[in-house]
Coordinates of C-alpha atoms in Angstrom, one line a residue:
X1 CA 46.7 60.7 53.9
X2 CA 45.6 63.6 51.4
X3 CA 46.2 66.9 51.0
X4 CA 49.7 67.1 51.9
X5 CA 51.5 70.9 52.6
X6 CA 54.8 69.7 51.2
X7 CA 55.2 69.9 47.2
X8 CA 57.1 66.5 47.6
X9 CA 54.7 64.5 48.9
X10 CA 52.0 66.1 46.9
X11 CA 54.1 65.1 43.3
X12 CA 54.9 61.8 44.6
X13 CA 51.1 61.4 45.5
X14 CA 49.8 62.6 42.6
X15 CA 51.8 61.0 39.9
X16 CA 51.6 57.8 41.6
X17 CA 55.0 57.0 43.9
X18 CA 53.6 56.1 47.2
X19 CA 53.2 52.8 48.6
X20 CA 54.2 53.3 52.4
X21 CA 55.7 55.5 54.8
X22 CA 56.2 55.5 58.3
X23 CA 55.2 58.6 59.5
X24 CA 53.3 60.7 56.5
X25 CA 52.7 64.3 59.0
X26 CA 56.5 64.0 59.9
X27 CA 57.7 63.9 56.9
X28 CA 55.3 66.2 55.3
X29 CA 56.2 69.0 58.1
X30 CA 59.9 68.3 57.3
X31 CA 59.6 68.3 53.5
X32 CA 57.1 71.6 53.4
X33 CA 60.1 73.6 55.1
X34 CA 62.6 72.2 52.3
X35 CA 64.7 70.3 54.9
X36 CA 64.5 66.6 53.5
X37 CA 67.3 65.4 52.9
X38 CA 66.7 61.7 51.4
X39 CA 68.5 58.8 49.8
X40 CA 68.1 55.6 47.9
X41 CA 71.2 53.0 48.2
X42 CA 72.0 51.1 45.0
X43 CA 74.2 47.9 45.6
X44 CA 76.6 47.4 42.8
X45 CA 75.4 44.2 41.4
X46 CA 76.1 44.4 37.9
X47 CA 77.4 46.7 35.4
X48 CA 74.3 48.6 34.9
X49 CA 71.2 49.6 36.8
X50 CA 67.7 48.8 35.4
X51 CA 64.9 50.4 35.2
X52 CA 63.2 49.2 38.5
X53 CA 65.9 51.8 39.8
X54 CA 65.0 54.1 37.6
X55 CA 61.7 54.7 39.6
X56 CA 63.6 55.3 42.7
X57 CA 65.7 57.5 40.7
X58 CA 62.3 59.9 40.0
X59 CA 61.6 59.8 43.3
X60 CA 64.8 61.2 44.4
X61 CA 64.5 63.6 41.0
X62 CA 61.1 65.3 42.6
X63 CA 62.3 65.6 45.5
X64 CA 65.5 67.8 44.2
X65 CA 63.2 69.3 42.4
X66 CA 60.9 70.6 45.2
X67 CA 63.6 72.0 46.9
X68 CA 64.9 69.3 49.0
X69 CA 68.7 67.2 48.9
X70 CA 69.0 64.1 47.4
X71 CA 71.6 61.4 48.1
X72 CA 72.9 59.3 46.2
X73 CA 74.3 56.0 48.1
X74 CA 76.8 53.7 46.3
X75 CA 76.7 49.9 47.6
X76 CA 80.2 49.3 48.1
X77 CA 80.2 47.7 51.3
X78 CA 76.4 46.2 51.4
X79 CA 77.1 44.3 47.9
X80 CA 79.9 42.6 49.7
X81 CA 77.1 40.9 51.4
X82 CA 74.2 40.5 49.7
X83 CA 70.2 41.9 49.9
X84 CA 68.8 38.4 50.4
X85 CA 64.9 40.3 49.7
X86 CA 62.9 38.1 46.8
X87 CA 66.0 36.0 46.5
X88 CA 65.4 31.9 46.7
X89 CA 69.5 31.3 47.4
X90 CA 72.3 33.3 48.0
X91 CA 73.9 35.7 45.5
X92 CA 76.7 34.9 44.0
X93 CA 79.8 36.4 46.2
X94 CA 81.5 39.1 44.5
X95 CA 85.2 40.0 44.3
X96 CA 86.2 43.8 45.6
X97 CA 87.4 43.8 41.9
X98 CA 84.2 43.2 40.4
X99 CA 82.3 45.4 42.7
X100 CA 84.4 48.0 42.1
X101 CA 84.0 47.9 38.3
X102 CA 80.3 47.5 38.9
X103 CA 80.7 50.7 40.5
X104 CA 82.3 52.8 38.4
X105 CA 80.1 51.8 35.4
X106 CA 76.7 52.6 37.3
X107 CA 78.1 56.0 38.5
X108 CA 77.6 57.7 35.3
X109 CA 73.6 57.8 34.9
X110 CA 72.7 59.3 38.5
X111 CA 73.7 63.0 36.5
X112 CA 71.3 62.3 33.8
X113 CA 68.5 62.5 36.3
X114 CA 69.8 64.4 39.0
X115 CA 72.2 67.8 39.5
X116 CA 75.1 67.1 41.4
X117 CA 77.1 69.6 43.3
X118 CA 77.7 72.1 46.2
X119 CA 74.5 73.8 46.2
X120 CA 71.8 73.5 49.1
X121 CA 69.3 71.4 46.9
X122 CA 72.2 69.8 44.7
X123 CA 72.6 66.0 45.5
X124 CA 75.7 64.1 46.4
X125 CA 77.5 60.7 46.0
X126 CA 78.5 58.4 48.9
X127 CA 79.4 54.9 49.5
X128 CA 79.0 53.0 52.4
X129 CA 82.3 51.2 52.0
X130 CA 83.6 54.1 53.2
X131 CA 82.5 53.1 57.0
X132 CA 81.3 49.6 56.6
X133 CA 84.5 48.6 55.7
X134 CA 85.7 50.6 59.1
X135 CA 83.7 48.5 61.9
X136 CA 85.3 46.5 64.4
X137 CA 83.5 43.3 65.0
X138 CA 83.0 43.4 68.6
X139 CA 82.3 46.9 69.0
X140 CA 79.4 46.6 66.0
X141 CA 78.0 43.6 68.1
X142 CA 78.1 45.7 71.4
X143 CA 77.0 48.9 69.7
X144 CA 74.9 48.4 66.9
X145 CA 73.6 44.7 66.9
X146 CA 72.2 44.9 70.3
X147 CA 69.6 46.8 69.5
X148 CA 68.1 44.1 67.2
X149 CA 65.5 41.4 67.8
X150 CA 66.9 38.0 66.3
X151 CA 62.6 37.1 67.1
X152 CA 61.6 40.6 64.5
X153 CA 64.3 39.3 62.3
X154 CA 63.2 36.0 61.4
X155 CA 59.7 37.7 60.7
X156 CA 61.4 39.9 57.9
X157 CA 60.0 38.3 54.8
X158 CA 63.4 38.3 53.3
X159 CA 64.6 36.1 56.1
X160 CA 60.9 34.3 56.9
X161 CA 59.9 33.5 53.4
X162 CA 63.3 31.6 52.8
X163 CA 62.9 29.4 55.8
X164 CA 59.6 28.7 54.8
X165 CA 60.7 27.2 51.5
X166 CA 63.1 25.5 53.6
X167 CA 65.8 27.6 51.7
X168 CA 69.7 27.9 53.3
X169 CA 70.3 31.5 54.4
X170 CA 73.7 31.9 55.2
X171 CA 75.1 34.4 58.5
X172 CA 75.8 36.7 56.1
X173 CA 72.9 37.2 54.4
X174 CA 70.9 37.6 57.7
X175 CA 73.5 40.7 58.8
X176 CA 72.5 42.4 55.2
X177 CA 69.3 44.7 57.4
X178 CA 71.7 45.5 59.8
X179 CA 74.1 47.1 57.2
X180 CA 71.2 49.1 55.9
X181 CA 69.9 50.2 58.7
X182 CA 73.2 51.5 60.1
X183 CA 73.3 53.2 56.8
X184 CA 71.0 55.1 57.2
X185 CA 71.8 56.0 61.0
X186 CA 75.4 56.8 59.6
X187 CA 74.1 59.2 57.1
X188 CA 71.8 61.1 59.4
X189 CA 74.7 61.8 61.3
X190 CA 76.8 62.3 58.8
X191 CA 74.7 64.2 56.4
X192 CA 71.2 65.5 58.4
X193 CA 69.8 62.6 56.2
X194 CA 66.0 61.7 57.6
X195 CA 64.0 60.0 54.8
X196 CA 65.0 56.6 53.3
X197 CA 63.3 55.9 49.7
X198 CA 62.6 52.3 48.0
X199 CA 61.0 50.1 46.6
X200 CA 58.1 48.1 48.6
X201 CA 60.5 45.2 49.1
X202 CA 62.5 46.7 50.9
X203 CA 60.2 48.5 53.5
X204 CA 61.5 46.0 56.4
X205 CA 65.2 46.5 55.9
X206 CA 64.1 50.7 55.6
X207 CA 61.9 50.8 59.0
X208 CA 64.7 49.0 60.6
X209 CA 67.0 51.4 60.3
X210 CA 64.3 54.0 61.0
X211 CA 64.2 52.0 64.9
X212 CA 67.8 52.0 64.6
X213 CA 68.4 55.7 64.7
X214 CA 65.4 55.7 67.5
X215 CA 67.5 53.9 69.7
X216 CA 70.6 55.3 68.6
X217 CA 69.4 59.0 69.8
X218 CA 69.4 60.7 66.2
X219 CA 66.7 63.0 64.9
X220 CA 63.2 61.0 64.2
X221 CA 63.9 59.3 60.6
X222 CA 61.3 58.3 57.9
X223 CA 60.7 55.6 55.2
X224 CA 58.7 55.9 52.2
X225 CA 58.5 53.4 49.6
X226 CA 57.4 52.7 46.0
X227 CA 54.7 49.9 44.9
X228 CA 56.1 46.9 43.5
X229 CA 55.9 47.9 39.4
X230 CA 53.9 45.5 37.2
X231 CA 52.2 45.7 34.1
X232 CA 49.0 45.3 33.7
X233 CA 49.4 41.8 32.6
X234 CA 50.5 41.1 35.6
X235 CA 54.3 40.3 34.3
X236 CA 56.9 42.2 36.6
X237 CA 58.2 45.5 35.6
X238 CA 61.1 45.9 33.1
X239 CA 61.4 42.7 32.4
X240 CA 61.3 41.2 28.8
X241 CA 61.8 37.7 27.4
X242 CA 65.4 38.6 26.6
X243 CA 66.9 40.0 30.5
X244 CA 66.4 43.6 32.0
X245 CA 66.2 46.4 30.5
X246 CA 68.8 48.1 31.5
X247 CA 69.6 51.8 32.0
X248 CA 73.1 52.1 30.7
X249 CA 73.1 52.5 26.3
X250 CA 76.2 50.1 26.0
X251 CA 73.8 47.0 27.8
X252 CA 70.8 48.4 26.2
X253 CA 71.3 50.6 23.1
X254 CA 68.6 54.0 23.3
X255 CA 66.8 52.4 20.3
X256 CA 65.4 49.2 22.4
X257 CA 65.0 51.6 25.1
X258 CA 62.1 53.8 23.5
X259 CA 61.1 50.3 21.8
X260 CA 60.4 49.7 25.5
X261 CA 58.4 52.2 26.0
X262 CA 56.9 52.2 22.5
X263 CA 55.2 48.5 23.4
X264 CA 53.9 49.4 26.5
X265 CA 50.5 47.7 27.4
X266 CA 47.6 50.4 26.6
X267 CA 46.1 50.1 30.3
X268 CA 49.8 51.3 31.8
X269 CA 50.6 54.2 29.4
X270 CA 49.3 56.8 31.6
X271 CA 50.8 55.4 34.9
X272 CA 54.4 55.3 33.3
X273 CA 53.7 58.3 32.0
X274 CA 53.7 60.1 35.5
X275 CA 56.1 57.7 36.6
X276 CA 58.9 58.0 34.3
X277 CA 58.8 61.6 32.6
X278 CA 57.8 64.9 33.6
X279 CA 55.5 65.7 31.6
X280 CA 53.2 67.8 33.6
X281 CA 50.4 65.6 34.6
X282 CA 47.7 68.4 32.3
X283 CA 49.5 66.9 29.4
X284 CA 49.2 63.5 30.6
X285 CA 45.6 63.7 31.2
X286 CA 45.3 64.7 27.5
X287 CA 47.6 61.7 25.9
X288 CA 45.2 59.2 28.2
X289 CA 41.9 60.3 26.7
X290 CA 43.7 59.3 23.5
X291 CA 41.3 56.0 22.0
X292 CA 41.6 53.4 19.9
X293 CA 44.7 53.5 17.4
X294 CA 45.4 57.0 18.6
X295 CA 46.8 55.6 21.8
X296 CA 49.9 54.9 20.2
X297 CA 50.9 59.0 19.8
X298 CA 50.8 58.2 23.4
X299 CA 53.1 55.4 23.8
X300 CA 55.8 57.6 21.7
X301 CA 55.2 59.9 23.6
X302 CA 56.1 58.2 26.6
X303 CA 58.9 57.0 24.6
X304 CA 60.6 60.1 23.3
X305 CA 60.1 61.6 27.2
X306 CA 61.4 58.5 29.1
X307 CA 64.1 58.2 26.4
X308 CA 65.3 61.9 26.5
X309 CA 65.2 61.8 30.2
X310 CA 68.0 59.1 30.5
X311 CA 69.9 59.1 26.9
X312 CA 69.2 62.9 25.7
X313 CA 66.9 64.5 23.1
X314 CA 69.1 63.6 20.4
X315 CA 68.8 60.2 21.1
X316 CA 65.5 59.9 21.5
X317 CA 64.7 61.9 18.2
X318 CA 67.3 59.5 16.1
X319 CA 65.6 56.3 18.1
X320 CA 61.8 57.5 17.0
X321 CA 63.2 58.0 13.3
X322 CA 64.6 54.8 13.3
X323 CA 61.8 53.0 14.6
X324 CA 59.8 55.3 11.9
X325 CA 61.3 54.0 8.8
X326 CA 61.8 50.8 10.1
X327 CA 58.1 49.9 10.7
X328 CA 56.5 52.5 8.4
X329 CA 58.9 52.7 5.7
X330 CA 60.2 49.3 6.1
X331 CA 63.5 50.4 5.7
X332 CA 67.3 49.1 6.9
X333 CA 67.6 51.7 9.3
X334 CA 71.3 52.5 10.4
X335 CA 70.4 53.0 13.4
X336 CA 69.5 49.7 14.8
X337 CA 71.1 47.8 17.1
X338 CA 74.1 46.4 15.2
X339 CA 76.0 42.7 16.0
X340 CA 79.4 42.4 14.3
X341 CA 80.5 39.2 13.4
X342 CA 83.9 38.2 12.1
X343 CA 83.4 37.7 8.0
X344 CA 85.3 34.0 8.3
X345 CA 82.3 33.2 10.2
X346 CA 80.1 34.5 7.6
X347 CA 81.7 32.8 5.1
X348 CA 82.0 29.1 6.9
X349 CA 77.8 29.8 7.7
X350 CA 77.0 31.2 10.7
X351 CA 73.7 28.9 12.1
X352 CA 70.8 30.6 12.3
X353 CA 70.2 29.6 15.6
X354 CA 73.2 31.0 17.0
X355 CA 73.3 34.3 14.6
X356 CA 70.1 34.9 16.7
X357 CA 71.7 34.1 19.8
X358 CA 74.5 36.5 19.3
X359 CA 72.1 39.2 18.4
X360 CA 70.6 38.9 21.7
X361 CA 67.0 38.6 20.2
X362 CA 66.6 35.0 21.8
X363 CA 68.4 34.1 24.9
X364 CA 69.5 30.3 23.9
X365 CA 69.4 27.9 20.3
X366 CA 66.5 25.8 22.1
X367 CA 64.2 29.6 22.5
X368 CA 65.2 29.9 18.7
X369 CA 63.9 26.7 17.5
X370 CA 60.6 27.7 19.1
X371 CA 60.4 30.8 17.8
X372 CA 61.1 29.3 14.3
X373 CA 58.4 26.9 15.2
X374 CA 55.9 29.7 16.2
X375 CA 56.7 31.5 13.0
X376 CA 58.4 34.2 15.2
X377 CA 62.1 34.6 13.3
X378 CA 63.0 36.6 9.8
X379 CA 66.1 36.9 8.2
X380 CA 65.8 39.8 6.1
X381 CA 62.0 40.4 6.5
X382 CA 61.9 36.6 5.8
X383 CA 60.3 33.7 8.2
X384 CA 62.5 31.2 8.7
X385 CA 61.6 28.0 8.2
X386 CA 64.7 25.5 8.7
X387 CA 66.5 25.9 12.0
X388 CA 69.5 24.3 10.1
X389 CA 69.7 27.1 7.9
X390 CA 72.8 29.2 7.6
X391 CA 73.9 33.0 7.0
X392 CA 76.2 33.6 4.4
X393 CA 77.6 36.9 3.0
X394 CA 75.3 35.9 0.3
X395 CA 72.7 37.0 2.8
X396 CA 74.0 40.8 3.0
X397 CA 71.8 43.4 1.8
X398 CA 72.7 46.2 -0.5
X399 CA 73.7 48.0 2.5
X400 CA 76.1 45.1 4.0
X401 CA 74.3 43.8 6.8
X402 CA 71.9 40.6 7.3
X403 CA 68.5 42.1 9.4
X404 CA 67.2 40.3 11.7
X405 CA 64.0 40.1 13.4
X406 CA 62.0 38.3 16.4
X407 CA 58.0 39.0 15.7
X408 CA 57.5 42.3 14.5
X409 CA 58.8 44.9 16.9
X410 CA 62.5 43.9 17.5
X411 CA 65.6 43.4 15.1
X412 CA 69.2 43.6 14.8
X413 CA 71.8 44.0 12.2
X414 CA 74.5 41.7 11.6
X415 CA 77.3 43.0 10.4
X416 CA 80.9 41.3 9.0
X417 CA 83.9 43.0 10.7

């Protein structure tokens, strides 16, 4: 559907967000009238969020700021359980302990997108422990889990896809859509809540809840969802040879953040561009034209906006200097990601192998050896050549630290303590 009457669905169109949505002239009527009031529920999985949550962070961002409400729905209760969707085994079980702390550290980067508060348009915080945790077993059998087909279920392809591969899915696992989709039947009713946002996975788990709240009697609800992110090369979206990239600075400092961004592939700098900065899409038009070697003002330009967005302009400015006199200068910058390392260890040798390990540039001593193989490591701007090799204060620069660096684009300081 084009030429929508709602700003919303108009951004989201334009700057790339939309995959599928149930009902496009619903939603559009509801949205045009400022009356959307939409979330995205974020299980608490690990310490940080990444950026595939970013994008479903923007989404909710555009729609605060085209005068709608976002929400803002904490996993406490569905993480207890466990989103089975692109999984090949069950997730490891976490303790209430563990979830908890997942929980408080992930709370913390929702306000450096969105504005919180008491406003019409400001968003708000819930968690679904608060009435998952509640339900009586029978009664959620009689009143909730009646109105689902075990026949649709198996076709879900987080549940069909497993059985296919002739995969175990435990009970559990199977009873994660019906947590979501009372979710978001609990928040219409609690909250006015009618659009649930996500990414494309998760479009079976989102329109189940939408025929949830159908036969439950609320208000007609409405799913949108993201497309799957990939780059160009077809590799899958914030994900590097060494993890996630995730959104929190003390998992992954603001430096390799705009590094991130800085490497991007030339054929996706225009569609992160609209997809993870607001940069008004005239000025995005502009930066794509760019040819040739000029593409790169683009890339740090998608850089410094993605990077401001999440970390602040004084990040972002101090990561782009960095970077500067790192590559241009060739420089010790201060500012790179710093490892410390006890001095005893420096001076027994600290292996090469595992110096890189610690610094997080490779992910074990057998990806190190075929880096050194490949030409790939330098300690100090120098290859290495002998994966027996080992660091020594003797290694330490004027300025105290040993660099290190995987190809060209990535290092780390190690530092004594």
């Amino acid at each position: 559907m084009t030429g929508f009457k709602s700003d919303f669905l108009n951004v989201l169109q334009s700057r790339g967000f939309i995959h599928q949505c149930s009902d496009f002239e619903g939603l559009d009527a509801l949205a045009a009238k400022g009356q959307a009031t939409a979330y995205v529920g974020y299980d608490c999985t690990a310490r940080s969020l990444h950026i595939g949550n970013f994008l479903t962070m923007m989404m909710l961002y555009w729609l605060q700021q085209t005068g709608n409400k976002p929400i803002t729905l904490m996993g406490g209760g569905t993480t207890m359980v466990g989103d089975p969707s692109g999984k090949d085994e069950t997730r490891a079980m976490r303790t209430v302990d563990e979830i908890e702390a997942n929980k408080a550290s992930i709370r913390g980067v929702f306000a450096k997108v969105l504005r919180y508060g008491n406003g019409a348009t400001d968003a708000i915080m819930l968690d679904n422990a608060e009435w998952l945790t509640k339900l009586n077993w029978i009664e959620m059998l009689r009143d909730i889990g009646r109105h689902f087909s075990v026949n649709r279920m198996l076709t879900m392809d987080s549940v069909r896809l497993r059985l296919e591969r002739e995969q175990e899915m435990s009970f559990i696992e199977f009873n994660y859509m019906v947590c979501q989709a009372y979710d978001f039947v609990e928040l219409s009713r609690r909250t006015g809540c009618r659009l649930q946002m996500g990414g494309s996975d998760q479009w079976g788990n989102i329109v189940n809840g939408v025929e949830l709240g159908r036969r439950m009697g609320t208000e007609q609800l409405f799913a949108l969802t993201t497309p799957l992110l990939t780059t160009a090369s077809g590799a899958k979206m914030g994900k590097t040879a060494q993890g996630a990239i995730w959104l929190n600075a003390d998992q992954c400092s603001p430096y390799d953040f705009w590094q991130y961004w800085r490497n991007t592939e030339d054929a996706d700098v225009v569609k992160f561009l609209k997809l993870f900065t607001t940069l008004p899409l005239s000025e995005i038009e502009k930066l794509g034209a760019l040819q040739g070697a000029e593409i790169n003002e683009a890339k740090k330009a998608l850089a410094d906006a993605a990077t401001t967005l999440l970390h602040g302009e004084e990040a972002a400015r101090t990561a782009a200097e960095t970077a500067r006199r790192t590559f241009e200068e060739g420089a010790i910058a201060e500012n790179l990601p710093t490892v410390e390392v006890a001095k005893s260890e420096l001076d027994a040798g600290l292996g090469v192998l595992n110096a890189f390990v610690k610094a997080s540039l490779v992910a074990s001593n057998g990806e190190a050896r075929r880096q050194i193989k490949g030409g790939g490591l330098r300690v100090n701007d120098v290859a290495v050549t002998d994966e027996k090799m080992a660091l020594t204060s003797k290694d330490l620069t004027s300025e105290g630290v040993i660099k290190l660096s995987l190809g060209k684009k990535r290092h780390v300081l190690v530092k004594p303590a």
